[in-house]
XYZ file of C-alpha atoms in Angstrom:
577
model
C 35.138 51.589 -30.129
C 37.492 53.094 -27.955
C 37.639 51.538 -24.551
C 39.820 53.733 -22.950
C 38.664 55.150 -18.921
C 37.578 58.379 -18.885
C 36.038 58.986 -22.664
C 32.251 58.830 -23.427
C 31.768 55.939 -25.580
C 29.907 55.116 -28.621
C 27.587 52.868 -26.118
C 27.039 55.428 -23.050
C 25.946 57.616 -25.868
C 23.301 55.376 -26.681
C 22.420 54.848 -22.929
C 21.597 58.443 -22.767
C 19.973 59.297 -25.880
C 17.578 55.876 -24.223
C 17.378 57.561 -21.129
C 16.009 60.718 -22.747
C 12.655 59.257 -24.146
C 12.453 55.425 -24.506
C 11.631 54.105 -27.804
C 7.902 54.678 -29.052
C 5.916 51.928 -30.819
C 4.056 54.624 -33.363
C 4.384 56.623 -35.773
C 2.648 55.168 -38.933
C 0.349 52.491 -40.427
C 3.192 49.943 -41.054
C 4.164 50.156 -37.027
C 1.160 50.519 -35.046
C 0.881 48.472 -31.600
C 4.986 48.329 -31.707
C 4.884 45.554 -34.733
C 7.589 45.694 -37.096
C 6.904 47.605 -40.415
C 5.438 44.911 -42.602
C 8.262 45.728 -45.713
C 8.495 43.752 -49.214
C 8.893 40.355 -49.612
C 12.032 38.646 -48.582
C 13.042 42.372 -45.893
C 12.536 42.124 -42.743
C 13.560 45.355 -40.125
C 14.624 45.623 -36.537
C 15.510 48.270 -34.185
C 18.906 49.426 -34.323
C 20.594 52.394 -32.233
C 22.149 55.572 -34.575
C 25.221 57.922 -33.156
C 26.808 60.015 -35.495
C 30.609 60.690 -35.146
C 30.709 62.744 -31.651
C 27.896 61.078 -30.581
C 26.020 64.765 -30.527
C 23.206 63.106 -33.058
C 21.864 59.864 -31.648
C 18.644 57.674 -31.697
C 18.304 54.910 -29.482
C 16.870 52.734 -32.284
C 15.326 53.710 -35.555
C 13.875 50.775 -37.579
C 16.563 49.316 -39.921
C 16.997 47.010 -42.968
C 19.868 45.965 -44.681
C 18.752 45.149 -48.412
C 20.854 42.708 -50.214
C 20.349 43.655 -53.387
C 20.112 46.910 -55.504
C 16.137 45.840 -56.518
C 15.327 45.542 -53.108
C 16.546 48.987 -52.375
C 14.122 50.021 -54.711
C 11.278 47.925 -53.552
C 11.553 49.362 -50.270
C 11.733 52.862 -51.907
C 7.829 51.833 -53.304
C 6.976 50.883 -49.860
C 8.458 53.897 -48.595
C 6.141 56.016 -50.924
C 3.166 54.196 -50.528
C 3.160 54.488 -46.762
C 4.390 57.696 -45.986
C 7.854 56.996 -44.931
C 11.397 57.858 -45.683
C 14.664 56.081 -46.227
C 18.022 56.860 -45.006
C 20.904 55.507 -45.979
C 23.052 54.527 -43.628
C 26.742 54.186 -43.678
C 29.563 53.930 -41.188
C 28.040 57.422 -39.473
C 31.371 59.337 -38.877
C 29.586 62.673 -39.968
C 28.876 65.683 -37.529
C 26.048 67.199 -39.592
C 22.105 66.106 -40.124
C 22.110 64.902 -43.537
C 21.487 60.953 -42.219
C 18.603 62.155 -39.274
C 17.812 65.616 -37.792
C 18.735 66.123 -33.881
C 15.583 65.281 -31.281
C 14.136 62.964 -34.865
C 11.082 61.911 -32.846
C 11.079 58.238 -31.353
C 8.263 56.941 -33.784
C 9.405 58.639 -36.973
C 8.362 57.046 -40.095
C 12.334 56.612 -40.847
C 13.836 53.405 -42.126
C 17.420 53.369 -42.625
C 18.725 50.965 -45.084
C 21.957 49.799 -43.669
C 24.358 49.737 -47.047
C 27.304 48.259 -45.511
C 26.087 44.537 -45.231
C 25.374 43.655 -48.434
C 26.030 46.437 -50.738
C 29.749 46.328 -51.371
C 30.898 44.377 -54.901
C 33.953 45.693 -56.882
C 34.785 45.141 -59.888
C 36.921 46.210 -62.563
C 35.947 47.296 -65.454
C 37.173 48.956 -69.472
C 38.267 52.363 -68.921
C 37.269 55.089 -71.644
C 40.696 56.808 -73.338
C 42.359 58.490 -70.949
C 42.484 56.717 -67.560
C 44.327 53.730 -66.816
C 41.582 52.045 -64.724
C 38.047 51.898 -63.507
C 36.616 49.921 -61.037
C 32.425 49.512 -60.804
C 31.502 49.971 -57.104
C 28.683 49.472 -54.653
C 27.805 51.987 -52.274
C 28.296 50.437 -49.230
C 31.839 49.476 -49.579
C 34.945 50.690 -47.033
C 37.479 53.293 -48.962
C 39.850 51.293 -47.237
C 38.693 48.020 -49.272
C 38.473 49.875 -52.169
C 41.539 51.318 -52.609
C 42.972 47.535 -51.053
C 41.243 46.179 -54.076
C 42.564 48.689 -57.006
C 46.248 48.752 -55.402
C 45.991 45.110 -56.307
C 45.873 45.715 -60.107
C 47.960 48.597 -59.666
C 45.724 51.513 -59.470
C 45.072 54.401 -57.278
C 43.719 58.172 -56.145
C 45.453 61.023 -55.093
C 42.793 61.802 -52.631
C 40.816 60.223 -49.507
C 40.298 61.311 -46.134
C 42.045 60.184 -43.244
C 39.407 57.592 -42.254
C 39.466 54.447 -44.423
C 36.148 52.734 -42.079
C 34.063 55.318 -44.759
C 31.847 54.285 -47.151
C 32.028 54.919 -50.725
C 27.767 56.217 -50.781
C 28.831 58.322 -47.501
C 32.290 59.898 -49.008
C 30.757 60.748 -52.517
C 27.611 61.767 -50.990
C 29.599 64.761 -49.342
C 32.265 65.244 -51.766
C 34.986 64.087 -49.785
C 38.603 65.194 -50.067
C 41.856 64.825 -49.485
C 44.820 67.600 -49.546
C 46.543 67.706 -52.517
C 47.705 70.412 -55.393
C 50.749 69.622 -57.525
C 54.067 70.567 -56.196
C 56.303 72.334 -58.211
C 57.371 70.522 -61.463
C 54.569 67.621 -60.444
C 52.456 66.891 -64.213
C 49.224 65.466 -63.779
C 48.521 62.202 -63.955
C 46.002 60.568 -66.100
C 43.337 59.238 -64.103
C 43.581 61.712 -60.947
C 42.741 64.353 -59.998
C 43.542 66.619 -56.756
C 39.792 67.544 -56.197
C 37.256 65.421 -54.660
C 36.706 61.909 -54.744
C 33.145 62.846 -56.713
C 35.407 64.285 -59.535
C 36.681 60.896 -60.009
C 32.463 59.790 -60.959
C 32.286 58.214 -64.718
C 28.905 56.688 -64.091
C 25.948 56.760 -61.226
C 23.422 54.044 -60.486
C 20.631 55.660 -58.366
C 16.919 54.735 -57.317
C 15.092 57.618 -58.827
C 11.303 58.563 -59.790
C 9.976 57.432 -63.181
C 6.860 59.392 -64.527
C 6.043 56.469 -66.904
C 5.617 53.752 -64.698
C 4.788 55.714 -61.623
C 7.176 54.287 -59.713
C 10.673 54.257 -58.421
C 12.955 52.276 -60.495
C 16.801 52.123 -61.054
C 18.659 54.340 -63.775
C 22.203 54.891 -64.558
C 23.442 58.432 -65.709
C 26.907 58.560 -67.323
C 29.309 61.397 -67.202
C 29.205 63.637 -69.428
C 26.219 62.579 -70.958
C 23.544 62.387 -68.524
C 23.099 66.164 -66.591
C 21.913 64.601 -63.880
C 25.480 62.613 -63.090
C 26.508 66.011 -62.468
C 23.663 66.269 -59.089
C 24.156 62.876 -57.957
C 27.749 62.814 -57.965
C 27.564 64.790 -54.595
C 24.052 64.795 -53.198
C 24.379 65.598 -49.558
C 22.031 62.686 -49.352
C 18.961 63.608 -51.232
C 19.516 60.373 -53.052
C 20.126 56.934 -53.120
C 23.295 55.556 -55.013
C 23.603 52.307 -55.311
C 25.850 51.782 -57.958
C 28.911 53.724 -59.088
C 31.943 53.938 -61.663
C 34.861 55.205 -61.032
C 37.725 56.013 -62.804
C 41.351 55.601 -61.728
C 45.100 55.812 -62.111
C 48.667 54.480 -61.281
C 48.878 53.550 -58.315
C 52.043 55.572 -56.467
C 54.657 55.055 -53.657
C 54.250 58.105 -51.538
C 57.122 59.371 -48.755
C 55.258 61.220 -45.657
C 57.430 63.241 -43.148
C 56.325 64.450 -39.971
C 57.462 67.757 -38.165
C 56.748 69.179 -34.973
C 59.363 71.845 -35.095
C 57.920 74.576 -37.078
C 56.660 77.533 -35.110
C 52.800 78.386 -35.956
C 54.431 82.258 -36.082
C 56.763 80.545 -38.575
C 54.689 78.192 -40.115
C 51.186 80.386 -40.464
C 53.297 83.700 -41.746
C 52.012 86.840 -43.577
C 53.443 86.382 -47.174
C 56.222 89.522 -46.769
C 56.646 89.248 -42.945
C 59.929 88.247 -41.463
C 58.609 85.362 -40.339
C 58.451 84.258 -43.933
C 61.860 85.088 -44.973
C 63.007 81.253 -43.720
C 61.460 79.065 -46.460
C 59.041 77.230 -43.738
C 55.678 78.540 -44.267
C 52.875 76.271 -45.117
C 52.824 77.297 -48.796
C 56.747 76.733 -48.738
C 55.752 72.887 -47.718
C 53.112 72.763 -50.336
C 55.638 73.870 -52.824
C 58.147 71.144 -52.258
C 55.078 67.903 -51.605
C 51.781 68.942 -52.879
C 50.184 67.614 -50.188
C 50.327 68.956 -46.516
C 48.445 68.539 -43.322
C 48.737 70.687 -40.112
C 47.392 69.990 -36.747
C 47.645 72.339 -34.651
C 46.593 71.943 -30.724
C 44.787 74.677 -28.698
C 47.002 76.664 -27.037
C 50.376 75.513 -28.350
C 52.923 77.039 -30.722
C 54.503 74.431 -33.190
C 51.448 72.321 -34.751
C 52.238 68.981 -36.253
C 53.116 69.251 -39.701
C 52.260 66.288 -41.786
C 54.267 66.765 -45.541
C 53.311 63.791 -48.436
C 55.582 63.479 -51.729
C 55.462 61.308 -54.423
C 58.697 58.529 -54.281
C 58.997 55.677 -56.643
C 61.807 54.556 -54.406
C 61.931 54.699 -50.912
C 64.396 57.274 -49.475
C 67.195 55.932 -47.338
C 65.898 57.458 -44.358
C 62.377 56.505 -44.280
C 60.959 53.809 -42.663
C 58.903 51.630 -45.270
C 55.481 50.714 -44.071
C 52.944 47.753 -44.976
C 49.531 49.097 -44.267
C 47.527 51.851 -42.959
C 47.358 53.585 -39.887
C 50.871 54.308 -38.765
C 50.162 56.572 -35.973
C 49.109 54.503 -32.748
C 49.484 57.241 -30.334
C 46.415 59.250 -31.830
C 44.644 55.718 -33.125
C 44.570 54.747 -29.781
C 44.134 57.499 -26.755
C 46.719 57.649 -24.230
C 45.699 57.426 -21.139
C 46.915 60.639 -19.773
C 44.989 62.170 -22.560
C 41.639 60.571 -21.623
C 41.786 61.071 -18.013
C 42.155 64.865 -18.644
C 39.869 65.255 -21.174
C 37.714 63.301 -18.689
C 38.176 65.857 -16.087
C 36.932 68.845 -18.309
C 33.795 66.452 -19.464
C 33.149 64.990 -16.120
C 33.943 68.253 -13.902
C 33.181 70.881 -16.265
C 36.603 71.813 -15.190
C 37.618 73.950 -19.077
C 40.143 75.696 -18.152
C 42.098 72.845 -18.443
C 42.228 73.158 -22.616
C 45.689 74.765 -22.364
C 47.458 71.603 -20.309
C 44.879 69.134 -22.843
C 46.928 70.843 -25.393
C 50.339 70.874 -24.565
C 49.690 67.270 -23.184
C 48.325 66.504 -26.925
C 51.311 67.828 -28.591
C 53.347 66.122 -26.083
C 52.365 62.781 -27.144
C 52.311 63.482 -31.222
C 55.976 64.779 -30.614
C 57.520 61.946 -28.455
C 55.018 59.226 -30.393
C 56.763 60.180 -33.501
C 59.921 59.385 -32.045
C 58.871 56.391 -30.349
C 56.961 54.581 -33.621
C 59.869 55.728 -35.752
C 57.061 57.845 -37.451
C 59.029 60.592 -38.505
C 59.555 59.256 -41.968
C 57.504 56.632 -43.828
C 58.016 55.535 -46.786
C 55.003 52.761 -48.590
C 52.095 52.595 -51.039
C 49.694 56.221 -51.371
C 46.416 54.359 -49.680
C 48.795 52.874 -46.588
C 49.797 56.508 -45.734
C 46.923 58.519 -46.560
C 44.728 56.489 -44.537
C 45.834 57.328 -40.319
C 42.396 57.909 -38.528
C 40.737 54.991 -36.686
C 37.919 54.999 -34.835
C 39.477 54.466 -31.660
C 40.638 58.243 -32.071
C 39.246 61.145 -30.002
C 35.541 62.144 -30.394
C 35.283 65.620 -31.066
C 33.318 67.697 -32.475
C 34.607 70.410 -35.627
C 33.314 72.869 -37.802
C 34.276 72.770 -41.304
C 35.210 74.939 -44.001
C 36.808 74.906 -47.869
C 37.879 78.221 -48.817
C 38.498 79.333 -52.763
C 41.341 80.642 -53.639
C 44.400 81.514 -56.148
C 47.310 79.245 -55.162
C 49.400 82.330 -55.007
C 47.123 83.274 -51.882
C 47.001 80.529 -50.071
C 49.350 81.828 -47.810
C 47.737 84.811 -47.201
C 44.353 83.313 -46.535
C 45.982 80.721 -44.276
C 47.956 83.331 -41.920
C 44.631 85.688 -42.573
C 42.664 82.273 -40.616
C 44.847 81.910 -38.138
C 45.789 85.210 -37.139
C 41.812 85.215 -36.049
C 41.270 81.872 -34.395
C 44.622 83.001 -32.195
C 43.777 86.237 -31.166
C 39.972 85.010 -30.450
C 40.915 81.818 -28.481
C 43.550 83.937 -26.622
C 41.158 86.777 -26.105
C 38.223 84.698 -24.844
C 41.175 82.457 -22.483
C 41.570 85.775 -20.666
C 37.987 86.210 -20.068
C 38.327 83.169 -18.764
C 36.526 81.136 -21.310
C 37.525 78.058 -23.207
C 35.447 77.149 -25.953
C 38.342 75.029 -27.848
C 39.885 71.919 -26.027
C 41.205 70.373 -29.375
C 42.975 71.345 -32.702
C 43.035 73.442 -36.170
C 43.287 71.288 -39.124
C 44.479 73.101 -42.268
C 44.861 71.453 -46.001
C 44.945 72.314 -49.207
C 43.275 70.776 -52.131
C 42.797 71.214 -55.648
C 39.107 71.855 -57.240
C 36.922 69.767 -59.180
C 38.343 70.605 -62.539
C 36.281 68.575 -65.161
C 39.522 68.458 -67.091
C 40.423 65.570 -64.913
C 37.978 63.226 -66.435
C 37.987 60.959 -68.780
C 34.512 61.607 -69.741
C 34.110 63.582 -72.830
C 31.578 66.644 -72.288
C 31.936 65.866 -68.390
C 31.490 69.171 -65.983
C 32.210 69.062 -62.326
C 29.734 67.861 -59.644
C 27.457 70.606 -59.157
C 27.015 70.897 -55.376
C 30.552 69.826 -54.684
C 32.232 71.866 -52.315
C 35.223 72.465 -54.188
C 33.183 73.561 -57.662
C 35.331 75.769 -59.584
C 32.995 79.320 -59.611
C 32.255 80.259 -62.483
C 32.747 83.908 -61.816
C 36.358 83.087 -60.381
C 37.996 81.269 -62.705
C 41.412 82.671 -60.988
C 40.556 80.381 -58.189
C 42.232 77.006 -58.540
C 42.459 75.323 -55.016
C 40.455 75.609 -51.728
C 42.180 75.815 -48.087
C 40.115 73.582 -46.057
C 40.175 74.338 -42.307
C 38.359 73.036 -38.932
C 38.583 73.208 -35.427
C 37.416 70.861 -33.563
C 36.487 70.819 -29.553
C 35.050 68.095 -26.793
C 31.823 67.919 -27.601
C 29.252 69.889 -25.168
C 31.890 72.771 -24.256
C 30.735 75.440 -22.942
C 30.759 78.360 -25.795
C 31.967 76.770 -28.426
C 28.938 77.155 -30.777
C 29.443 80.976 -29.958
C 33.052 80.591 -31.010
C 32.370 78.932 -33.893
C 30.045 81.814 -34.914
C 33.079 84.313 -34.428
C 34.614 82.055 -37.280
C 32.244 81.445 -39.363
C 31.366 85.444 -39.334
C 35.388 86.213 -39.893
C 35.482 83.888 -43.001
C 32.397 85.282 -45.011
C 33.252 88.700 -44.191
C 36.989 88.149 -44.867
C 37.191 85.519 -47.656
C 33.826 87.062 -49.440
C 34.914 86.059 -53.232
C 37.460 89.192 -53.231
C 41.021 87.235 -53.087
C 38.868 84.093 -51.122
C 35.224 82.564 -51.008
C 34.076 80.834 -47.890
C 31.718 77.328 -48.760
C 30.840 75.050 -46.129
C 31.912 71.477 -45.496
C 29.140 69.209 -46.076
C 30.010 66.501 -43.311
C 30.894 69.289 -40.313
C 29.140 72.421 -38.455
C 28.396 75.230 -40.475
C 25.855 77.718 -39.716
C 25.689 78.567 -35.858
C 24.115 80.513 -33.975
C 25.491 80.934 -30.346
C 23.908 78.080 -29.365
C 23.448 75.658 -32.173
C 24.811 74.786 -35.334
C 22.766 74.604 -39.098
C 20.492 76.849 -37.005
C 21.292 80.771 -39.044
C 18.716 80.781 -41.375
C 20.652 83.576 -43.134
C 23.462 81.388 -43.515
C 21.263 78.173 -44.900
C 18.969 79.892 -46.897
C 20.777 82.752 -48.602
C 25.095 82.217 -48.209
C 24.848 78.663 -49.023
C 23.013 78.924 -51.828
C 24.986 82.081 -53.125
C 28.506 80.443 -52.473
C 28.352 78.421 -55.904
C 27.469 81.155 -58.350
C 23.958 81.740 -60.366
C 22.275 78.793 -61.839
C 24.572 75.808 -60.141
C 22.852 75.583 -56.787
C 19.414 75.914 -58.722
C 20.391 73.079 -61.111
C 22.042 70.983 -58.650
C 18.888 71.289 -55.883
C 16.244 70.887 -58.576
C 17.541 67.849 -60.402
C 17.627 66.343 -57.029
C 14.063 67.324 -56.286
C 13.064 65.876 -60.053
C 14.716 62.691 -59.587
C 12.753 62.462 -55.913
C 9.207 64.138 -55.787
C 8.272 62.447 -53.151
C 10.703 63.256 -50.934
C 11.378 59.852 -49.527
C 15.106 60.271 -49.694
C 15.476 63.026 -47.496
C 14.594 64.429 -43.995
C 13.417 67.797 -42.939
C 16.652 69.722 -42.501
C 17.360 68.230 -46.389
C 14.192 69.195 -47.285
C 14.906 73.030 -45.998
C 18.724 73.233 -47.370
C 17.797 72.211 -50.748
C 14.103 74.383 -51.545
C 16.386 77.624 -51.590
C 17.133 78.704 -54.899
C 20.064 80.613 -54.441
């Protein structure tokens, strides 16, 4: 936890969610006069406090277990359904959106979540089928930064993870979490990879589901491939509960990673055609020459910070080699210039202040790149790819993959941006700042089930990054967010002027708009996962006829009960599309 002045913490969170409506002592048989639900043998629960990543979803103490074995998941799954409650799993929590609890989840709520992280994280390797060079078996509540620890030490490797290696494995494949990656020019694939999700790397899936036989829940593993329903629980936005997964994997790589700040958005964010193109520095330029590209661009600046990865067996002359993750202290750890302003607009209200949080912002990546000799590192792919601690800036983002032929991802990046500048600039001179922190842009490839070593295998089917099966020109998604101080004034209603420009724009003519499972989708001007247009009907229709229908219904099969799931779940996944 970041203990730097001037930043709400992870723990004044928590004192205000307490001060809002102290902890009730009902709510159900199993907790009345404020006893402990009576769980199976051998469990025991207490109360434990839940803040999701901007703190913007928070409980001041649910009732908690931590199971230490896979069986005693599914005992308390029986218990669950026998007295009316519901289990959660609970990861590490860095998500912005209510697929864990629901905002204002009432104090009593017959909710149990079933921390995974204590007990539920074996590896182990195991045969791969033709095709891949490894796999490693995998409980659900292990780090991806131990993971990917423990295959680099046989050798093996991904191509993608997010930033964040605190994440758990349940938590990442739950949502279909990615990278940014497509092949550079004159890259071949690599067996074992692949440049979509991490869910497209699923060979088998151990989950607690429903059997009619014995009327009760019981474990079953679905392979790849063979098993349809592999192909729902390899992302299930938390409808489920994985316990137990197989994954496959390849060579591990040396990556190079080179950081800019010198690139001009004009330059960098270019029409395809415009004169600003002409110089060989636009963002699909980059992507050509590395595969794999980050921006982060600050509110109200001009040159964002341009991240570019490469593959290198050997390390360049001029890079600096490195020897673990998180090679970025500056934005691991928050200045304190940085805090006390971004104090001043939390504390004081005082907004108008985004413009000098951004320059300040960009001010530190550029001179802390000089100062770490960060410019140029050099080391193994899971040291680099993971640079996001938790100590970082809370903020809160929207989140968005959008569809598209790589020969347009150029035009449906400077299409994006042209927007979010002329909106942010337009509402700065009405005086309003609804965006205090940064654009994020990457590109990654889909879900292509050619990637797998699983014969018959088809892609996960409520990933994000799904190839459409009416658009089979698309081959990579552009995934953007912008992300703000949580609580600023307008930025739901900004956020809605974004979310309206990318399913009007990028409608499935050159583009398609899907949202981002773990960020805000779906606002209203005051809220997000609040347009019931957006949840019930553009959702849905954003993966093509049949695939939402398949995806939501084996979920509802393998859970009839509905004791993996919580009311906004319950909503997102009865529409049929």
């Amino acid at each position: 936890m970041s203990t730097t002045p001037g930043l709400p913490s992870r723990r004044g969170v928590l004192r205000a969610a307490a001060a809002a409506g102290a902890v009730g002592l009902a709510g159900g048989r199993a907790v009345a006069d404020g006893a402990a639900p009576e769980l199976p043998a051998g469990l025991t629960a207490h109360r434990s406090p839940y803040v999701n990543w901007a703190g913007e979803i928070a409980h001041p103490g649910l009732w908690t277990c931590a199971p230490r074995t896979a069986a005693e998941v599914v005992d308390l799954a029986n218990w669950a359904h026998a007295e009316g409650w519901r289990l959660r799993p609970r990861g590490k929590a860095h998500t912005w959106s209510p697929l864990t609890i629901t905002p204002g989840t009432a104090p009593d709520a017959p909710v149990l979540l079933v921390d995974t992280t204590a007990h539920l994280t074996a590896t182990e390797l195991v045969t791969p089928p033709a095709g891949a060079p490894g796999a490693v078996r995998a409980q659900t509540g292990v780090t991806l930064e131990t993971l990917m620890g423990f295959l680099a030490e046989h050798g093996l490797g991904v191509t993608n993870t997010p930033a964040p290696g605190e994440l758990t494995l349940g938590g990442t494949l739950a949502i279909d979490a990615h990278g940014t990656s497509v092949p550079a020019d004159g890259e071949a694939p690599r067996p074992g990879h692949t440049y979509g999700s991490l869910s497209n790397l699923v060979l088998a899936v151990t989950a607690v589901v429903w059997d009619e036989a014995s009327g009760a829940y019981a474990l079953r593993t679905f392979e790849r491939g063979t098993d349809p329903e592999c192909d729902a629980l390899a992302a299930h936005l938390g409808r489920s509960f994985v316990v137990e997964v197989v994954l496959q994997a390849g060579e591990e790589s040396a990556m190079r990673c080179v950081s800019r700040v010198d690139v001009p958005a004009d330059e960098l964010f270019a029409a395809p055609g415009s004169p600003e193109a002409a110089g060989g520095r636009t963002f699909a330029d980059f992507v050509a020459a590395g595969g794999r590209v980050e921006t982060i661009w600050f509110a109200f600046t001009d040159r964002p910070w341009l991240k570019v990865w490469s593959l290198s067996p050997e390390r360049p002359a001029t890079s600096r080699p490195v020897l673990g993750p998180y090679n970025y202290p500056f934005s691991d750890l928050v200045p304190t210039p940085v805090s006390r302003l971004a104090g001043r607009l939390l504390a004081e209200g005082a907004w108008y202040l985004a413009p000098t949080l951004g320059a300040l912002q960009y001010t530190v990546a550029a001179t802390g790149l000089t100062a770490t000799l960060a410019g140029d590192l050099w080391g193994a792919s899971h040291h680099l790819m993971f640079y996001l601690r938790p100590t970082t800036l809370r903020e809160t983002a929207n989140g968005y993959a959008i569809l598209t032929r790589r020969a347009d991802v150029q035009r449906v990046i400077a299409e994006f941006a042209g927007f979010y500048r002329e909106r942010l600039e337009a509402w700065a001179a009405a005086g309003r700042f609804p965006v205090n922190g940064q654009v994020e842009i990457r590109v990654g490839g889909l879900d292509q089930p050619t990637d797998v070593a699983a014969p018959g295998a088809r892609p996960p089917l409520l990933s994000v990054v799904r190839p459409h099966p009416d658009h089979p020109e698309f081959d990579c998604a552009v995934w953007v967010d912008v992300l703000t101080l949580p609580g600023t004034p307008g930025a739901a209603e900004f956020y809605r002027e974004l979310e309206r420009f990318c399913l009007a724009t990028f409608d499935g003519g050159h583009a398609l708009t899907r949202v981002e499972w773990s960020k805000g989708w779906a606002y209203t001007e005051t809220a997000a996962w609040a347009d019931r247009e957006v949840v019930g009907t553009v959702v849905p229709g954003s993966y093509g006829a049949g695939q939402w229908a398949e995806g939501t219904e084996t979920l509802r099969r393998l859970d009839p009960h509905g004791v993996f799931g919580n009311a906004f779940l319950d909503d997102l996944t009865a529409h049929r599309g």
